[in-house]
């Protein structure tokens, strides 16, 4: 019997206890490994430690992923990894950092974390804009054996049929329908499939996704403010001890972890804002050669016998109109 995307998601969630436990262990191991940097390289410059942490994090995530898949044959859950990371940082903050922080800072940071966890749950369980008119559950799609041409034809077909009964009909707003190979479903206004949140980001949850990214950035910045207050009070960086304790190492390593997170998330948000302003989804921006509407055939120049393809965005209607449409397309 065919399952709708919602049913597939629900049955997937019920089988996710094992991957959640793997993710939880993986979070602890990640922070333990990162704490080795200040433990053994405390004499090095902070930037050198930061670069080393970034390399270690990439290596550990890659190597850990390979070990899980090939040796342990266990899957981890990326959303659970994000969730437990937030809990780990919060737990460390409560047990160590909060001692040096004022009650107001303490309340602000804790509220931010609670909102972040609510936001995380909301985005994981949100409907990105599943098209539920029968195409999404066809046998061919469920088996994942669709070709690029077939997908594009279906996207246009779903778009045409979806618009006839869609609330946006007549408003002049065009909803792009794209196929997600991971969810095996057609999504209205698909931006990308987000592995970290285990869900597609589409027309209905794209604004929530951006709000959540801003929330992450603000919370991480707050954590850095709180830890710098702690470091200033404890004089941790002024007098690095010869035998630093685990909590001292974790203070430094969580600062570096948070800075690394912050850097890539700020870059990610800037890229998303750019895409919203120019009315192009991030997946379309990367894979524009797969979508014919973004291709402009340039006739061969005299003396040359090949036709080149240039990028053009048929959806770009100017920044103001693009942002207006982006906010209006939530419904
Ligand atoms: Zn997806």
PDB file of N, CA and C and ligand atoms in Angstrom, residues 9 128 130 180-185 187 190 192-194 198-201, ligand 1:
ATOM      1  N   UNK A   9       6.943   9.857   6.968  1.00  0.00           N
ATOM      2  CA  UNK A   9       7.709  10.587   7.980  1.00  0.00           C
ATOM      3  C   UNK A   9       7.390  10.061   9.373  1.00  0.00           C
ATOM      4  N   UNK A 128       6.630  21.151   4.612  1.00  0.00           N
ATOM      5  CA  UNK A 128       7.316  22.136   3.771  1.00  0.00           C
ATOM      6  C   UNK A 128       6.475  22.593   2.589  1.00  0.00           C
ATOM      7  N   UNK A 130       4.123  19.784   0.970  1.00  0.00           N
ATOM      8  CA  UNK A 130       3.958  18.535   0.223  1.00  0.00           C
ATOM      9  C   UNK A 130       2.791  18.660  -0.758  1.00  0.00           C
ATOM     10  N   UNK A 180      11.915  16.035  -4.250  1.00  0.00           N
ATOM     11  CA  UNK A 180      13.002  15.733  -3.306  1.00  0.00           C
ATOM     12  C   UNK A 180      13.240  14.228  -3.335  1.00  0.00           C
ATOM     13  N   UNK A 181      14.467  13.838  -3.709  1.00  0.00           N
ATOM     14  CA  UNK A 181      14.791  12.414  -3.818  1.00  0.00           C
ATOM     15  C   UNK A 181      14.856  11.748  -2.444  1.00  0.00           C
ATOM     16  N   UNK A 182      15.150  12.528  -1.390  1.00  0.00           N
ATOM     17  CA  UNK A 182      15.274  11.937  -0.048  1.00  0.00           C
ATOM     18  C   UNK A 182      13.884  11.672   0.532  1.00  0.00           C
ATOM     19  N   UNK A 183      13.006  12.654   0.422  1.00  0.00           N
ATOM     20  CA  UNK A 183      11.638  12.482   0.934  1.00  0.00           C
ATOM     21  C   UNK A 183      10.759  11.742  -0.076  1.00  0.00           C
ATOM     22  N   UNK A 184      11.253  11.622  -1.320  1.00  0.00           N
ATOM     23  CA  UNK A 184      10.486  10.993  -2.402  1.00  0.00           C
ATOM     24  C   UNK A 184       9.110  11.632  -2.519  1.00  0.00           C
ATOM     25  N   UNK A 185       9.145  12.948  -2.609  1.00  0.00           N
ATOM     26  CA  UNK A 185       7.877  13.693  -2.677  1.00  0.00           C
ATOM     27  C   UNK A 185       8.079  14.979  -3.455  1.00  0.00           C
ATOM     28  N   UNK A 187       7.494  18.909  -3.665  1.00  0.00           N
ATOM     29  CA  UNK A 187       7.359  19.968  -2.656  1.00  0.00           C
ATOM     30  C   UNK A 187       7.144  21.302  -3.366  1.00  0.00           C
ATOM     31  N   UNK A 190      10.310  24.117  -3.230  1.00  0.00           N
ATOM     32  CA  UNK A 190      11.417  23.430  -2.537  1.00  0.00           C
ATOM     33  C   UNK A 190      12.690  24.269  -2.616  1.00  0.00           C
ATOM     34  N   UNK A 192      15.631  23.339  -0.462  1.00  0.00           N
ATOM     35  CA  UNK A 192      16.602  22.236  -0.411  1.00  0.00           C
ATOM     36  C   UNK A 192      16.120  21.232   0.628  1.00  0.00           C
ATOM     37  N   UNK A 193      16.721  20.053   0.627  1.00  0.00           N
ATOM     38  CA  UNK A 193      16.446  19.109   1.710  1.00  0.00           C
ATOM     39  C   UNK A 193      17.515  19.353   2.770  1.00  0.00           C
ATOM     40  N   UNK A 194      17.093  19.688   3.971  1.00  0.00           N
ATOM     41  CA  UNK A 194      18.053  20.024   5.029  1.00  0.00           C
ATOM     42  C   UNK A 194      18.354  18.780   5.867  1.00  0.00           C
ATOM     43  N   UNK A 198      16.428  17.185   8.967  1.00  0.00           N
ATOM     44  CA  UNK A 198      15.756  15.971   8.487  1.00  0.00           C
ATOM     45  C   UNK A 198      14.447  16.250   7.775  1.00  0.00           C
ATOM     46  N   UNK A 199      14.344  17.395   7.138  1.00  0.00           N
ATOM     47  CA  UNK A 199      13.097  17.764   6.477  1.00  0.00           C
ATOM     48  C   UNK A 199      13.408  18.634   5.263  1.00  0.00           C
ATOM     49  N   UNK A 200      12.450  18.663   4.351  1.00  0.00           N
ATOM     50  CA  UNK A 200      12.601  19.565   3.228  1.00  0.00           C
ATOM     51  C   UNK A 200      12.327  20.992   3.703  1.00  0.00           C
ATOM     52  N   UNK A 201      12.990  21.946   3.051  1.00  0.00           N
ATOM     53  CA  UNK A 201      12.669  23.343   3.299  1.00  0.00           C
ATOM     54  C   UNK A 201      11.966  23.827   2.037  1.00  0.00           C
TER      55      UNK A 201
HETATM   56 ZN1  LIG B   1      13.248  16.244   1.410  1.00  0.00          ZN
END
